[in-house]
mmCIF file with all atom_site columns, C-alpha atoms and ligand atoms in Angstrom:
data_model
loop_
_atom_site.group_PDB
_atom_site.id
_atom_site.type_symbol
_atom_site.label_atom_id
_atom_site.label_alt_id
_atom_site.label_comp_id
_atom_site.label_asym_id
_atom_site.label_entity_id
_atom_site.label_seq_id
_atom_site.pdbx_PDB_ins_code
_atom_site.Cartn_x
_atom_site.Cartn_y
_atom_site.Cartn_z
_atom_site.occupancy
_atom_site.B_iso_or_equiv
_atom_site.pdbx_formal_charge
_atom_site.auth_seq_id
_atom_site.auth_comp_id
_atom_site.auth_asym_id
_atom_site.auth_atom_id
_atom_site.pdbx_PDB_model_num
ATOM   1   C  CA  . MET A 1 1   ? 0.043   0.020   -0.722  1.00 0.00 ? 45  MET A CA  1
ATOM   2   C  CA  . VAL A 1 2   ? 1.816   3.431   -0.952  1.00 0.00 ? 46  VAL A CA  1
ATOM   3   C  CA  . ALA A 1 3   ? 1.570   5.438   1.871   1.00 0.00 ? 47  ALA A CA  1
ATOM   4   C  CA  . LEU A 1 4   ? -1.416  8.496   1.976   1.00 0.00 ? 48  LEU A CA  1
ATOM   5   C  CA  . LYS A 1 5   ? 1.733   11.418  1.664   1.00 0.00 ? 49  LYS A CA  1
ATOM   6   C  CA  . GLN A 1 6   ? 3.175   9.931   -1.160  1.00 0.00 ? 50  GLN A CA  1
ATOM   7   C  CA  . LEU A 1 7   ? 0.143   10.148  -3.517  1.00 0.00 ? 51  LEU A CA  1
ATOM   8   C  CA  . ALA A 1 8   ? -0.863  14.218  -2.267  1.00 0.00 ? 52  ALA A CA  1
ATOM   9   C  CA  . GLU A 1 9   ? 2.173   14.230  -3.804  1.00 0.00 ? 53  GLU A CA  1
ATOM   10  C  CA  . THR A 1 10  ? 2.312   12.939  -6.995  1.00 0.00 ? 54  THR A CA  1
ATOM   11  C  CA  . SER A 1 11  ? -0.053  15.220  -8.182  1.00 0.00 ? 55  SER A CA  1
ATOM   12  C  CA  . GLY A 1 12  ? 1.524   18.260  -6.400  1.00 0.00 ? 56  GLY A CA  1
ATOM   13  C  CA  . GLY A 1 13  ? -1.424  20.648  -5.008  1.00 0.00 ? 57  GLY A CA  1
ATOM   14  C  CA  . ASN A 1 14  ? -4.274  21.200  -6.349  1.00 0.00 ? 58  ASN A CA  1
ATOM   15  C  CA  . ILE A 1 15  ? -5.849  24.537  -7.617  1.00 0.00 ? 59  ILE A CA  1
ATOM   16  C  CA  . SER A 1 16  ? -9.034  25.599  -6.320  1.00 0.00 ? 60  SER A CA  1
ATOM   17  C  CA  . ASP A 1 17  ? -12.536 23.949  -7.515  1.00 0.00 ? 61  ASP A CA  1
ATOM   18  C  CA  . GLU A 1 18  ? -13.882 28.082  -9.009  1.00 0.00 ? 62  GLU A CA  1
ATOM   19  C  CA  . THR A 1 19  ? -10.665 27.509  -11.150 1.00 0.00 ? 63  THR A CA  1
ATOM   20  C  CA  . LEU A 1 20  ? -10.229 24.246  -12.648 1.00 0.00 ? 64  LEU A CA  1
ATOM   21  C  CA  . PHE A 1 21  ? -13.697 23.794  -13.753 1.00 0.00 ? 65  PHE A CA  1
ATOM   22  C  CA  . ARG A 1 22  ? -13.340 27.175  -15.238 1.00 0.00 ? 66  ARG A CA  1
ATOM   23  C  CA  . LEU A 1 23  ? -10.154 25.724  -17.006 1.00 0.00 ? 67  LEU A CA  1
ATOM   24  C  CA  . ILE A 1 24  ? -12.134 22.118  -18.506 1.00 0.00 ? 68  ILE A CA  1
ATOM   25  C  CA  . ALA A 1 25  ? -15.405 25.100  -19.224 1.00 0.00 ? 69  ALA A CA  1
ATOM   26  C  CA  . GLU A 1 26  ? -12.872 26.624  -21.355 1.00 0.00 ? 70  GLU A CA  1
ATOM   27  C  CA  . ASP A 1 27  ? -11.667 23.677  -22.899 1.00 0.00 ? 71  ASP A CA  1
ATOM   28  C  CA  . LEU A 1 28  ? -14.657 22.043  -24.088 1.00 0.00 ? 72  LEU A CA  1
ATOM   29  C  CA  . GLU A 1 29  ? -15.859 25.415  -24.900 1.00 0.00 ? 73  GLU A CA  1
ATOM   30  C  CA  . THR A 1 30  ? -12.616 25.679  -27.291 1.00 0.00 ? 74  THR A CA  1
ATOM   31  C  CA  . GLN A 1 31  ? -12.127 22.573  -28.639 1.00 0.00 ? 75  GLN A CA  1
ATOM   32  C  CA  . GLY A 1 32  ? -14.669 19.796  -27.013 1.00 0.00 ? 76  GLY A CA  1
ATOM   33  C  CA  . TYR A 1 33  ? -12.438 17.542  -24.395 1.00 0.00 ? 77  TYR A CA  1
ATOM   34  C  CA  . SER A 1 34  ? -10.481 18.425  -21.553 1.00 0.00 ? 78  SER A CA  1
ATOM   35  C  CA  . ILE A 1 35  ? -7.559  16.908  -20.161 1.00 0.00 ? 79  ILE A CA  1
ATOM   36  C  CA  . ARG A 1 36  ? -5.798  17.731  -16.641 1.00 0.00 ? 80  ARG A CA  1
ATOM   37  C  CA  . HIS A 1 37  ? -2.844  16.515  -15.267 1.00 0.00 ? 81  HIS A CA  1
ATOM   38  C  CA  . GLY A 1 38  ? -3.354  16.162  -11.630 1.00 0.00 ? 82  GLY A CA  1
ATOM   39  C  CA  . ALA A 1 39  ? -6.806  18.404  -11.088 1.00 0.00 ? 83  ALA A CA  1
ATOM   40  C  CA  . LEU A 1 40  ? -8.584  15.687  -8.864  1.00 0.00 ? 84  LEU A CA  1
ATOM   41  C  CA  . PRO A 1 41  ? -8.591  17.225  -5.355  1.00 0.00 ? 85  PRO A CA  1
ATOM   42  C  CA  . ASP A 1 42  ? -6.115  15.529  -3.302  1.00 0.00 ? 86  ASP A CA  1
ATOM   43  C  CA  . ASP A 1 43  ? -8.873  14.754  -0.850  1.00 0.00 ? 87  ASP A CA  1
ATOM   44  C  CA  . ILE A 1 44  ? -10.669 12.557  -3.069  1.00 0.00 ? 88  ILE A CA  1
ATOM   45  C  CA  . ALA A 1 45  ? -8.002  11.460  -5.003  1.00 0.00 ? 89  ALA A CA  1
ATOM   46  C  CA  . ASN A 1 46  ? -6.368  9.462   -2.302  1.00 0.00 ? 90  ASN A CA  1
ATOM   47  C  CA  . ALA A 1 47  ? -10.041 8.202   -0.851  1.00 0.00 ? 91  ALA A CA  1
ATOM   48  C  CA  . LEU A 1 48  ? -10.922 6.841   -3.451  1.00 0.00 ? 92  LEU A CA  1
ATOM   49  C  CA  . PHE A 1 49  ? -7.112  5.196   -4.079  1.00 0.00 ? 93  PHE A CA  1
ATOM   50  C  CA  . LEU A 1 50  ? -8.209  3.011   -0.749  1.00 0.00 ? 94  LEU A CA  1
ATOM   51  C  CA  . TYR A 1 51  ? -11.299 3.020   -1.290  1.00 0.00 ? 95  TYR A CA  1
ATOM   52  C  CA  . GLN A 1 52  ? -10.629 1.695   -4.869  1.00 0.00 ? 96  GLN A CA  1
ATOM   53  C  CA  . GLN A 1 53  ? -7.467  -1.250  -3.911  1.00 0.00 ? 97  GLN A CA  1
ATOM   54  C  CA  . ASP A 1 54  ? -10.241 -2.718  -1.168  1.00 0.00 ? 98  ASP A CA  1
ATOM   55  C  CA  . LEU A 1 55  ? -12.821 -3.016  -3.325  1.00 0.00 ? 99  LEU A CA  1
ATOM   56  C  CA  . ASN A 1 56  ? -12.966 -7.413  -2.839  1.00 0.00 ? 100 ASN A CA  1
ATOM   57  C  CA  . ALA A 1 57  ? -12.667 -8.236  -5.894  1.00 0.00 ? 101 ALA A CA  1
ATOM   58  C  CA  . ASN A 1 58  ? -15.614 -10.318 -5.854  1.00 0.00 ? 102 ASN A CA  1
ATOM   59  C  CA  . LYS A 1 59  ? -17.388 -6.830  -6.135  1.00 0.00 ? 103 LYS A CA  1
ATOM   60  C  CA  . TYR A 1 60  ? -16.061 -5.888  -9.237  1.00 0.00 ? 104 TYR A CA  1
ATOM   61  C  CA  . ALA A 1 61  ? -18.236 -7.400  -12.709 1.00 0.00 ? 105 ALA A CA  1
ATOM   62  C  CA  . LYS A 1 62  ? -17.175 -8.321  -15.355 1.00 0.00 ? 106 LYS A CA  1
ATOM   63  C  CA  . ALA A 1 63  ? -18.265 -4.939  -17.657 1.00 0.00 ? 107 ALA A CA  1
ATOM   64  C  CA  . GLY A 1 64  ? -20.862 -5.693  -20.532 1.00 0.00 ? 108 GLY A CA  1
ATOM   65  C  CA  . ILE A 1 65  ? -21.243 -2.975  -23.751 1.00 0.00 ? 109 ILE A CA  1
ATOM   66  C  CA  . GLY A 1 66  ? -24.503 -1.262  -22.470 1.00 0.00 ? 110 GLY A CA  1
ATOM   67  C  CA  . ARG A 1 67  ? -27.272 -2.281  -19.513 1.00 0.00 ? 111 ARG A CA  1
ATOM   68  C  CA  . GLY A 1 68  ? -30.080 -4.079  -18.269 1.00 0.00 ? 112 GLY A CA  1
ATOM   69  C  CA  . ASN A 1 69  ? -30.850 -6.707  -20.855 1.00 0.00 ? 113 ASN A CA  1
ATOM   70  C  CA  . ASP A 1 70  ? -28.910 -5.250  -22.785 1.00 0.00 ? 114 ASP A CA  1
ATOM   71  C  CA  . PHE A 1 71  ? -26.522 -6.454  -20.958 1.00 0.00 ? 115 PHE A CA  1
ATOM   72  C  CA  . LEU A 1 72  ? -23.351 -8.507  -22.823 1.00 0.00 ? 116 LEU A CA  1
ATOM   73  C  CA  . LYS A 1 73  ? -20.565 -9.547  -21.706 1.00 0.00 ? 117 LYS A CA  1
ATOM   74  C  CA  . ASN A 1 74  ? -18.223 -8.760  -25.106 1.00 0.00 ? 118 ASN A CA  1
ATOM   75  C  CA  . LYS A 1 75  ? -14.722 -9.630  -24.378 1.00 0.00 ? 119 LYS A CA  1
ATOM   76  C  CA  . PHE A 1 76  ? -14.009 -8.490  -27.576 1.00 0.00 ? 120 PHE A CA  1
ATOM   77  C  CA  . VAL A 1 77  ? -14.854 -5.501  -26.642 1.00 0.00 ? 121 VAL A CA  1
ATOM   78  C  CA  . ARG A 1 78  ? -13.798 -4.472  -23.845 1.00 0.00 ? 122 ARG A CA  1
ATOM   79  C  CA  . THR A 1 79  ? -11.752 -6.458  -20.751 1.00 0.00 ? 123 THR A CA  1
ATOM   80  C  CA  . ASP A 1 80  ? -11.812 -4.365  -17.782 1.00 0.00 ? 124 ASP A CA  1
ATOM   81  C  CA  . GLU A 1 81  ? -13.807 -5.215  -14.150 1.00 0.00 ? 125 GLU A CA  1
ATOM   82  C  CA  . ILE A 1 82  ? -16.272 -2.499  -12.860 1.00 0.00 ? 126 ILE A CA  1
ATOM   83  C  CA  . CYS A 1 83  ? -18.303 -1.553  -9.590  1.00 0.00 ? 127 CYS A CA  1
ATOM   84  C  CA  . TRP A 1 84  ? -20.589 1.693   -9.532  1.00 0.00 ? 128 TRP A CA  1
ATOM   85  C  CA  . ILE A 1 85  ? -20.346 4.707   -7.253  1.00 0.00 ? 129 ILE A CA  1
ATOM   86  C  CA  . THR A 1 86  ? -23.227 4.413   -5.056  1.00 0.00 ? 130 THR A CA  1
ATOM   87  C  CA  . GLY A 1 87  ? -22.357 7.356   -2.639  1.00 0.00 ? 131 GLY A CA  1
ATOM   88  C  CA  . GLU A 1 88  ? -22.549 4.889   0.208   1.00 0.00 ? 132 GLU A CA  1
ATOM   89  C  CA  . SER A 1 89  ? -19.150 4.572   1.761   1.00 0.00 ? 133 SER A CA  1
ATOM   90  C  CA  . GLU A 1 90  ? -17.512 8.709   1.954   1.00 0.00 ? 134 GLU A CA  1
ATOM   91  C  CA  . ALA A 1 91  ? -15.371 7.823   -0.685  1.00 0.00 ? 135 ALA A CA  1
ATOM   92  C  CA  . GLY A 1 92  ? -18.039 7.726   -3.166  1.00 0.00 ? 136 GLY A CA  1
ATOM   93  C  CA  . ARG A 1 93  ? -19.424 10.999  -1.977  1.00 0.00 ? 137 ARG A CA  1
ATOM   94  C  CA  . MET A 1 94  ? -16.709 12.486  -2.375  1.00 0.00 ? 138 MET A CA  1
ATOM   95  C  CA  . TRP A 1 95  ? -16.393 12.495  -5.512  1.00 0.00 ? 139 TRP A CA  1
ATOM   96  C  CA  . VAL A 1 96  ? -20.317 12.297  -6.023  1.00 0.00 ? 140 VAL A CA  1
ATOM   97  C  CA  . ASP A 1 97  ? -20.471 15.940  -4.383  1.00 0.00 ? 141 ASP A CA  1
ATOM   98  C  CA  . TRP A 1 98  ? -17.405 16.726  -6.620  1.00 0.00 ? 142 TRP A CA  1
ATOM   99  C  CA  . SER A 1 99  ? -18.987 15.984  -9.837  1.00 0.00 ? 143 SER A CA  1
ATOM   100 C  CA  . SER A 1 100 ? -22.140 17.479  -9.077  1.00 0.00 ? 144 SER A CA  1
ATOM   101 C  CA  . LYS A 1 101 ? -20.247 21.408  -8.609  1.00 0.00 ? 145 LYS A CA  1
ATOM   102 C  CA  . LEU A 1 102 ? -19.181 20.821  -12.096 1.00 0.00 ? 146 LEU A CA  1
ATOM   103 C  CA  . GLN A 1 103 ? -22.015 19.545  -13.603 1.00 0.00 ? 147 GLN A CA  1
ATOM   104 C  CA  . ARG A 1 104 ? -23.489 22.876  -11.697 1.00 0.00 ? 148 ARG A CA  1
ATOM   105 C  CA  . PHE A 1 105 ? -20.497 24.900  -12.760 1.00 0.00 ? 149 PHE A CA  1
ATOM   106 C  CA  . LEU A 1 106 ? -20.940 23.453  -17.013 1.00 0.00 ? 150 LEU A CA  1
ATOM   107 C  CA  . ASN A 1 107 ? -24.907 24.574  -16.583 1.00 0.00 ? 151 ASN A CA  1
ATOM   108 C  CA  . GLN A 1 108 ? -24.513 27.113  -15.437 1.00 0.00 ? 152 GLN A CA  1
ATOM   109 C  CA  . LYS A 1 109 ? -21.635 28.555  -18.132 1.00 0.00 ? 153 LYS A CA  1
ATOM   110 C  CA  . LEU A 1 110 ? -22.090 26.187  -20.547 1.00 0.00 ? 154 LEU A CA  1
ATOM   111 C  CA  . PHE A 1 111 ? -25.622 25.872  -20.509 1.00 0.00 ? 155 PHE A CA  1
ATOM   112 C  CA  . LEU A 1 112 ? -25.121 21.613  -21.195 1.00 0.00 ? 156 LEU A CA  1
ATOM   113 C  CA  . GLY A 1 113 ? -28.542 20.703  -19.630 1.00 0.00 ? 157 GLY A CA  1
ATOM   114 C  CA  . LEU A 1 114 ? -26.130 18.040  -17.676 1.00 0.00 ? 158 LEU A CA  1
ATOM   115 C  CA  . PHE A 1 115 ? -29.296 16.431  -15.283 1.00 0.00 ? 159 PHE A CA  1
ATOM   116 C  CA  . SER A 1 116 ? -27.613 13.196  -13.354 1.00 0.00 ? 160 SER A CA  1
ATOM   117 C  CA  . PHE A 1 117 ? -24.383 11.950  -13.005 1.00 0.00 ? 161 PHE A CA  1
ATOM   118 C  CA  . GLU A 1 118 ? -23.511 7.643   -12.912 1.00 0.00 ? 162 GLU A CA  1
ATOM   119 C  CA  . SER A 1 119 ? -20.346 6.492   -13.236 1.00 0.00 ? 163 SER A CA  1
ATOM   120 C  CA  . HIS A 1 120 ? -17.795 3.694   -12.118 1.00 0.00 ? 164 HIS A CA  1
ATOM   121 C  CA  . PHE A 1 121 ? -14.613 2.490   -10.483 1.00 0.00 ? 165 PHE A CA  1
ATOM   122 C  CA  . ALA A 1 122 ? -13.144 0.490   -13.667 1.00 0.00 ? 166 ALA A CA  1
ATOM   123 C  CA  . HIS A 1 123 ? -9.867  -1.936  -13.706 1.00 0.00 ? 167 HIS A CA  1
ATOM   124 C  CA  . TYR A 1 124 ? -8.023  -3.259  -15.617 1.00 0.00 ? 168 TYR A CA  1
ATOM   125 C  CA  . PRO A 1 125 ? -5.895  -5.745  -14.898 1.00 0.00 ? 169 PRO A CA  1
ATOM   126 C  CA  . PRO A 1 126 ? -2.545  -6.023  -17.244 1.00 0.00 ? 170 PRO A CA  1
ATOM   127 C  CA  . GLY A 1 127 ? -3.710  -6.598  -21.094 1.00 0.00 ? 171 GLY A CA  1
ATOM   128 C  CA  . ALA A 1 128 ? -6.959  -5.029  -20.884 1.00 0.00 ? 172 ALA A CA  1
ATOM   129 C  CA  . TYR A 1 129 ? -7.927  -2.928  -23.074 1.00 0.00 ? 173 TYR A CA  1
ATOM   130 C  CA  . TYR A 1 130 ? -11.184 -0.518  -23.735 1.00 0.00 ? 174 TYR A CA  1
ATOM   131 C  CA  . LYS A 1 131 ? -11.198 -1.246  -28.094 1.00 0.00 ? 175 LYS A CA  1
ATOM   132 C  CA  . ARG A 1 132 ? -12.037 1.932   -29.876 1.00 0.00 ? 176 ARG A CA  1
ATOM   133 C  CA  . HIS A 1 133 ? -16.007 3.631   -29.377 1.00 0.00 ? 177 HIS A CA  1
ATOM   134 C  CA  . TYR A 1 134 ? -18.439 6.298   -28.746 1.00 0.00 ? 178 TYR A CA  1
ATOM   135 C  CA  . ASP A 1 135 ? -20.019 6.831   -25.033 1.00 0.00 ? 179 ASP A CA  1
ATOM   136 C  CA  . ALA A 1 136 ? -23.306 7.549   -27.084 1.00 0.00 ? 180 ALA A CA  1
ATOM   137 C  CA  . PHE A 1 137 ? -24.547 7.349   -30.146 1.00 0.00 ? 181 PHE A CA  1
ATOM   138 C  CA  . ARG A 1 138 ? -26.149 10.504  -32.035 1.00 0.00 ? 182 ARG A CA  1
ATOM   139 C  CA  . GLY A 1 139 ? -30.653 10.459  -31.264 1.00 0.00 ? 183 GLY A CA  1
ATOM   140 C  CA  . GLU A 1 140 ? -29.678 6.870   -29.328 1.00 0.00 ? 184 GLU A CA  1
ATOM   141 C  CA  . THR A 1 141 ? -28.592 8.386   -25.705 1.00 0.00 ? 185 THR A CA  1
ATOM   142 C  CA  . ASN A 1 142 ? -29.131 10.690  -23.115 1.00 0.00 ? 186 ASN A CA  1
ATOM   143 C  CA  . ARG A 1 143 ? -25.448 10.778  -22.216 1.00 0.00 ? 187 ARG A CA  1
ATOM   144 C  CA  . VAL A 1 144 ? -23.313 13.895  -22.462 1.00 0.00 ? 188 VAL A CA  1
ATOM   145 C  CA  . LEU A 1 145 ? -20.893 14.919  -21.370 1.00 0.00 ? 189 LEU A CA  1
ATOM   146 C  CA  . SER A 1 146 ? -17.817 11.607  -20.151 1.00 0.00 ? 190 SER A CA  1
ATOM   147 C  CA  . VAL A 1 147 ? -15.452 12.407  -17.671 1.00 0.00 ? 191 VAL A CA  1
ATOM   148 C  CA  . VAL A 1 148 ? -12.308 9.846   -15.648 1.00 0.00 ? 192 VAL A CA  1
ATOM   149 C  CA  . THR A 1 149 ? -9.565  9.717   -13.546 1.00 0.00 ? 193 THR A CA  1
ATOM   150 C  CA  . TYR A 1 150 ? -7.193  7.821   -13.065 1.00 0.00 ? 194 TYR A CA  1
ATOM   151 C  CA  . LEU A 1 151 ? -5.975  6.219   -9.526  1.00 0.00 ? 195 LEU A CA  1
ATOM   152 C  CA  . ASN A 1 152 ? -2.632  4.976   -11.124 1.00 0.00 ? 196 ASN A CA  1
ATOM   153 C  CA  . PRO A 1 153 ? 0.570   6.711   -8.585  1.00 0.00 ? 197 PRO A CA  1
ATOM   154 C  CA  . SER A 1 154 ? 3.588   6.975   -10.791 1.00 0.00 ? 198 SER A CA  1
ATOM   155 C  CA  . TRP A 1 155 ? 2.385   6.009   -13.225 1.00 0.00 ? 199 TRP A CA  1
ATOM   156 C  CA  . GLY A 1 156 ? 6.004   5.259   -15.897 1.00 0.00 ? 200 GLY A CA  1
ATOM   157 C  CA  . GLN A 1 157 ? 6.464   6.268   -20.001 1.00 0.00 ? 201 GLN A CA  1
ATOM   158 C  CA  . ASN A 1 158 ? 6.833   2.618   -20.733 1.00 0.00 ? 202 ASN A CA  1
ATOM   159 C  CA  . ASP A 1 159 ? 3.512   1.227   -18.406 1.00 0.00 ? 203 ASP A CA  1
ATOM   160 C  CA  . GLY A 1 160 ? 0.509   1.432   -21.679 1.00 0.00 ? 204 GLY A CA  1
ATOM   161 C  CA  . GLY A 1 161 ? -2.754  1.884   -20.675 1.00 0.00 ? 205 GLY A CA  1
ATOM   162 C  CA  . GLU A 1 162 ? -3.170  5.041   -22.278 1.00 0.00 ? 206 GLU A CA  1
ATOM   163 C  CA  . LEU A 1 163 ? -6.551  6.725   -23.366 1.00 0.00 ? 207 LEU A CA  1
ATOM   164 C  CA  . VAL A 1 164 ? -6.111  7.720   -26.921 1.00 0.00 ? 208 VAL A CA  1
ATOM   165 C  CA  . ILE A 1 165 ? -8.987  10.367  -27.951 1.00 0.00 ? 209 ILE A CA  1
ATOM   166 C  CA  . TYR A 1 166 ? -9.805  11.074  -32.073 1.00 0.00 ? 210 TYR A CA  1
ATOM   167 C  CA  . GLN A 1 167 ? -11.050 13.764  -33.237 1.00 0.00 ? 211 GLN A CA  1
ATOM   168 C  CA  . ASP A 1 168 ? -13.077 12.244  -35.036 1.00 0.00 ? 212 ASP A CA  1
ATOM   169 C  CA  . GLU A 1 169 ? -13.918 8.991   -36.322 1.00 0.00 ? 213 GLU A CA  1
ATOM   170 C  CA  . HIS A 1 170 ? -11.301 8.984   -39.266 1.00 0.00 ? 214 HIS A CA  1
ATOM   171 C  CA  . ASP A 1 171 ? -8.382  9.952   -36.803 1.00 0.00 ? 215 ASP A CA  1
ATOM   172 C  CA  . HIS A 1 172 ? -6.807  7.098   -36.648 1.00 0.00 ? 216 HIS A CA  1
ATOM   173 C  CA  . GLU A 1 173 ? -3.866  8.916   -34.384 1.00 0.00 ? 217 GLU A CA  1
ATOM   174 C  CA  . GLY A 1 174 ? -5.485  10.905  -31.753 1.00 0.00 ? 218 GLY A CA  1
ATOM   175 C  CA  . VAL A 1 175 ? -4.132  11.991  -28.471 1.00 0.00 ? 219 VAL A CA  1
ATOM   176 C  CA  . LYS A 1 176 ? -2.505  9.533   -25.845 1.00 0.00 ? 220 LYS A CA  1
ATOM   177 C  CA  . VAL A 1 177 ? -3.180  10.056  -22.117 1.00 0.00 ? 221 VAL A CA  1
ATOM   178 C  CA  . ALA A 1 178 ? -1.288  8.448   -19.367 1.00 0.00 ? 222 ALA A CA  1
ATOM   179 C  CA  . PRO A 1 179 ? -4.107  7.395   -17.184 1.00 0.00 ? 223 PRO A CA  1
ATOM   180 C  CA  . ALA A 1 180 ? -1.455  9.026   -14.302 1.00 0.00 ? 224 ALA A CA  1
ATOM   181 C  CA  . PHE A 1 181 ? -2.187  9.626   -10.449 1.00 0.00 ? 225 PHE A CA  1
ATOM   182 C  CA  . GLY A 1 182 ? -5.145  12.622  -10.733 1.00 0.00 ? 226 GLY A CA  1
ATOM   183 C  CA  . THR A 1 183 ? -5.494  13.059  -13.977 1.00 0.00 ? 227 THR A CA  1
ATOM   184 C  CA  . ILE A 1 184 ? -8.547  14.181  -15.626 1.00 0.00 ? 228 ILE A CA  1
ATOM   185 C  CA  . VAL A 1 185 ? -10.156 13.941  -18.393 1.00 0.00 ? 229 VAL A CA  1
ATOM   186 C  CA  . VAL A 1 186 ? -13.321 15.624  -19.765 1.00 0.00 ? 230 VAL A CA  1
ATOM   187 C  CA  . PHE A 1 187 ? -15.279 14.824  -23.102 1.00 0.00 ? 231 PHE A CA  1
ATOM   188 C  CA  . LEU A 1 188 ? -18.455 15.217  -25.325 1.00 0.00 ? 232 LEU A CA  1
ATOM   189 C  CA  . SER A 1 189 ? -20.021 11.586  -25.818 1.00 0.00 ? 233 SER A CA  1
ATOM   190 C  CA  . GLU A 1 190 ? -21.202 12.152  -28.384 1.00 0.00 ? 234 GLU A CA  1
ATOM   191 C  CA  . GLU A 1 191 ? -18.388 13.982  -30.337 1.00 0.00 ? 235 GLU A CA  1
ATOM   192 C  CA  . PHE A 1 192 ? -15.007 12.042  -29.501 1.00 0.00 ? 236 PHE A CA  1
ATOM   193 C  CA  . PRO A 1 193 ? -14.197 8.149   -29.894 1.00 0.00 ? 237 PRO A CA  1
ATOM   194 C  CA  . HIS A 1 194 ? -12.114 6.908   -27.759 1.00 0.00 ? 238 HIS A CA  1
ATOM   195 C  CA  . GLU A 1 195 ? -9.873  3.597   -26.602 1.00 0.00 ? 239 GLU A CA  1
ATOM   196 C  CA  . VAL A 1 196 ? -7.513  1.981   -23.900 1.00 0.00 ? 240 VAL A CA  1
ATOM   197 C  CA  . LEU A 1 197 ? -4.544  0.719   -24.731 1.00 0.00 ? 241 LEU A CA  1
ATOM   198 C  CA  . PRO A 1 198 ? -3.143  -2.546  -22.999 1.00 0.00 ? 242 PRO A CA  1
ATOM   199 C  CA  . ALA A 1 199 ? -1.182  -1.144  -20.567 1.00 0.00 ? 243 ALA A CA  1
ATOM   200 C  CA  . THR A 1 200 ? 1.586   -3.851  -18.865 1.00 0.00 ? 244 THR A CA  1
ATOM   201 C  CA  . ARG A 1 201 ? 0.130   -3.159  -15.018 1.00 0.00 ? 245 ARG A CA  1
ATOM   202 C  CA  . ASP A 1 202 ? -3.143  -2.843  -13.201 1.00 0.00 ? 246 ASP A CA  1
ATOM   203 C  CA  . ARG A 1 203 ? -4.510  0.251   -13.926 1.00 0.00 ? 247 ARG A CA  1
ATOM   204 C  CA  . TYR A 1 204 ? -7.808  2.101   -11.870 1.00 0.00 ? 248 TYR A CA  1
ATOM   205 C  CA  . SER A 1 205 ? -10.322 4.569   -12.226 1.00 0.00 ? 249 SER A CA  1
ATOM   206 C  CA  . VAL A 1 206 ? -13.350 5.868   -11.809 1.00 0.00 ? 250 VAL A CA  1
ATOM   207 C  CA  . ALA A 1 207 ? -15.468 6.850   -14.527 1.00 0.00 ? 251 ALA A CA  1
ATOM   208 C  CA  . GLY A 1 208 ? -18.702 8.998   -15.206 1.00 0.00 ? 252 GLY A CA  1
ATOM   209 C  CA  . TRP A 1 209 ? -21.084 10.414  -17.217 1.00 0.00 ? 253 TRP A CA  1
ATOM   210 C  CA  . PHE A 1 210 ? -22.574 13.437  -17.206 1.00 0.00 ? 254 PHE A CA  1
ATOM   211 C  CA  . ARG A 1 211 ? -26.658 12.519  -18.312 1.00 0.00 ? 255 ARG A CA  1
ATOM   212 C  CA  . VAL A 1 212 ? -29.644 15.344  -19.892 1.00 0.00 ? 256 VAL A CA  1
ATOM   213 C  CA  . ASN A 1 213 ? -32.912 14.221  -18.668 1.00 0.00 ? 257 ASN A CA  1
ATOM   214 C  CA  . THR A 1 214 ? -34.994 12.195  -22.059 1.00 0.00 ? 258 THR A CA  1
ATOM   215 C  CA  . SER A 1 215 ? -37.968 11.326  -19.257 1.00 0.00 ? 259 SER A CA  1
ATOM   216 C  CA  . ILE A 1 216 ? -40.950 11.253  -20.949 1.00 0.00 ? 260 ILE A CA  1
ATOM   217 C  CA  . ASN A 1 217 ? -44.570 11.537  -19.136 1.00 0.00 ? 261 ASN A CA  1
ATOM   218 C  CA  . ASN A 1 218 ? -43.159 12.810  -16.079 1.00 0.00 ? 262 ASN A CA  1
ATOM   219 C  CA  . ASN A 1 219 ? -41.537 9.052   -16.073 1.00 0.00 ? 263 ASN A CA  1
ATOM   220 C  CA  . ILE A 1 220 ? -37.622 10.122  -15.281 1.00 0.00 ? 264 ILE A CA  1
ATOM   221 C  CA  . ASP A 1 221 ? -35.661 7.947   -17.344 1.00 0.00 ? 265 ASP A CA  1
ATOM   222 C  CA  . PRO A 1 222 ? -32.834 6.312   -14.318 1.00 0.00 ? 266 PRO A CA  1
ATOM   223 C  CA  . PRO A 1 223 ? -29.233 7.318   -14.166 1.00 0.00 ? 267 PRO A CA  1
ATOM   224 C  CA  . ARG A 1 224 ? -29.094 2.747   -14.557 1.00 0.00 ? 268 ARG A CA  1
HETATM 225 C  C1  . OGA B 2 .   ? -15.002 3.960   -21.112 1.00 0.00 ? 217 OGA B C1  1
HETATM 226 C  C2  . OGA B 2 .   ? -13.683 4.459   -20.920 1.00 0.00 ? 217 OGA B C2  1
HETATM 227 C  C3  . OGA B 2 .   ? -11.888 5.076   -20.532 1.00 0.00 ? 217 OGA B C3  1
HETATM 228 C  C4  . OGA B 2 .   ? -10.328 5.104   -20.404 1.00 0.00 ? 217 OGA B C4  1
HETATM 229 O  O1  . OGA B 2 .   ? -15.344 3.026   -19.785 1.00 0.00 ? 217 OGA B O1  1
HETATM 230 O  O2  . OGA B 2 .   ? -16.141 4.650   -20.962 1.00 0.00 ? 217 OGA B O2  1
HETATM 231 O  O3  . OGA B 2 .   ? -13.990 5.099   -21.994 1.00 0.00 ? 217 OGA B O3  1
HETATM 232 O  O4  . OGA B 2 .   ? -9.393  5.288   -19.750 1.00 0.00 ? 217 OGA B O4  1
HETATM 233 N  N1  . OGA B 2 .   ? -13.167 5.440   -20.423 1.00 0.00 ? 217 OGA B N1  1
HETATM 234 O  O5  . OGA B 2 .   ? -10.643 4.345   -18.565 1.00 0.00 ? 217 OGA B O5  1
HETATM 235 MN MN1 . MN  B 3 .   ? -15.195 5.513   -23.450 1.00 0.00 ? 218 MN  B MN1 1
#
């Protein structure tokens, strides 16, 4: 187990929520995505890290594509393991609170109409991957904004496991992001195909999605 003090030092102190949210909003406005290193507040990062490390292995479900009746375990597309965050734990609550502050800020600044948030821990064992995909398809979903943050202290250049964000369906080069501790990536769910490359070590992250309200006849579409 890595000492807390050491973890906090890896991100080197944080800017204020307000400043970070403003930078994320500006990035989203100018390029549709935001990559911010060491941005996740240290107390939240450390709490999530410790919680995820303690997660009983059997709490992880093999990640499937889709949800509910569509739930389909598809080894060809992704091989990670996930655990949904419900806010029952202190770590989960801290994360959910921070996310709702971000949600409020982005709604005020960018009028995104974000209505709800869902998120999960993900563990990619060595060699695991998530092939190129969109988090949302135009007209088919209410996922608007994706957020990913990483909980891997001292990630090395040769450890692999990068998130690759592509500009559009024709882009095959992309922008690579190492899953380093405290890095936050936010992007418009319908705009950017992306993938997770295999890593040589265990890769830990939290992925979340802000949704708009698509309730019909006052029947609120539940987050999951
Ligand atoms: C996802 C995803 C990216 C990452 O869970 O949909 O694309 O870097 N995750 O873990
Ligand atoms: Mn994705």
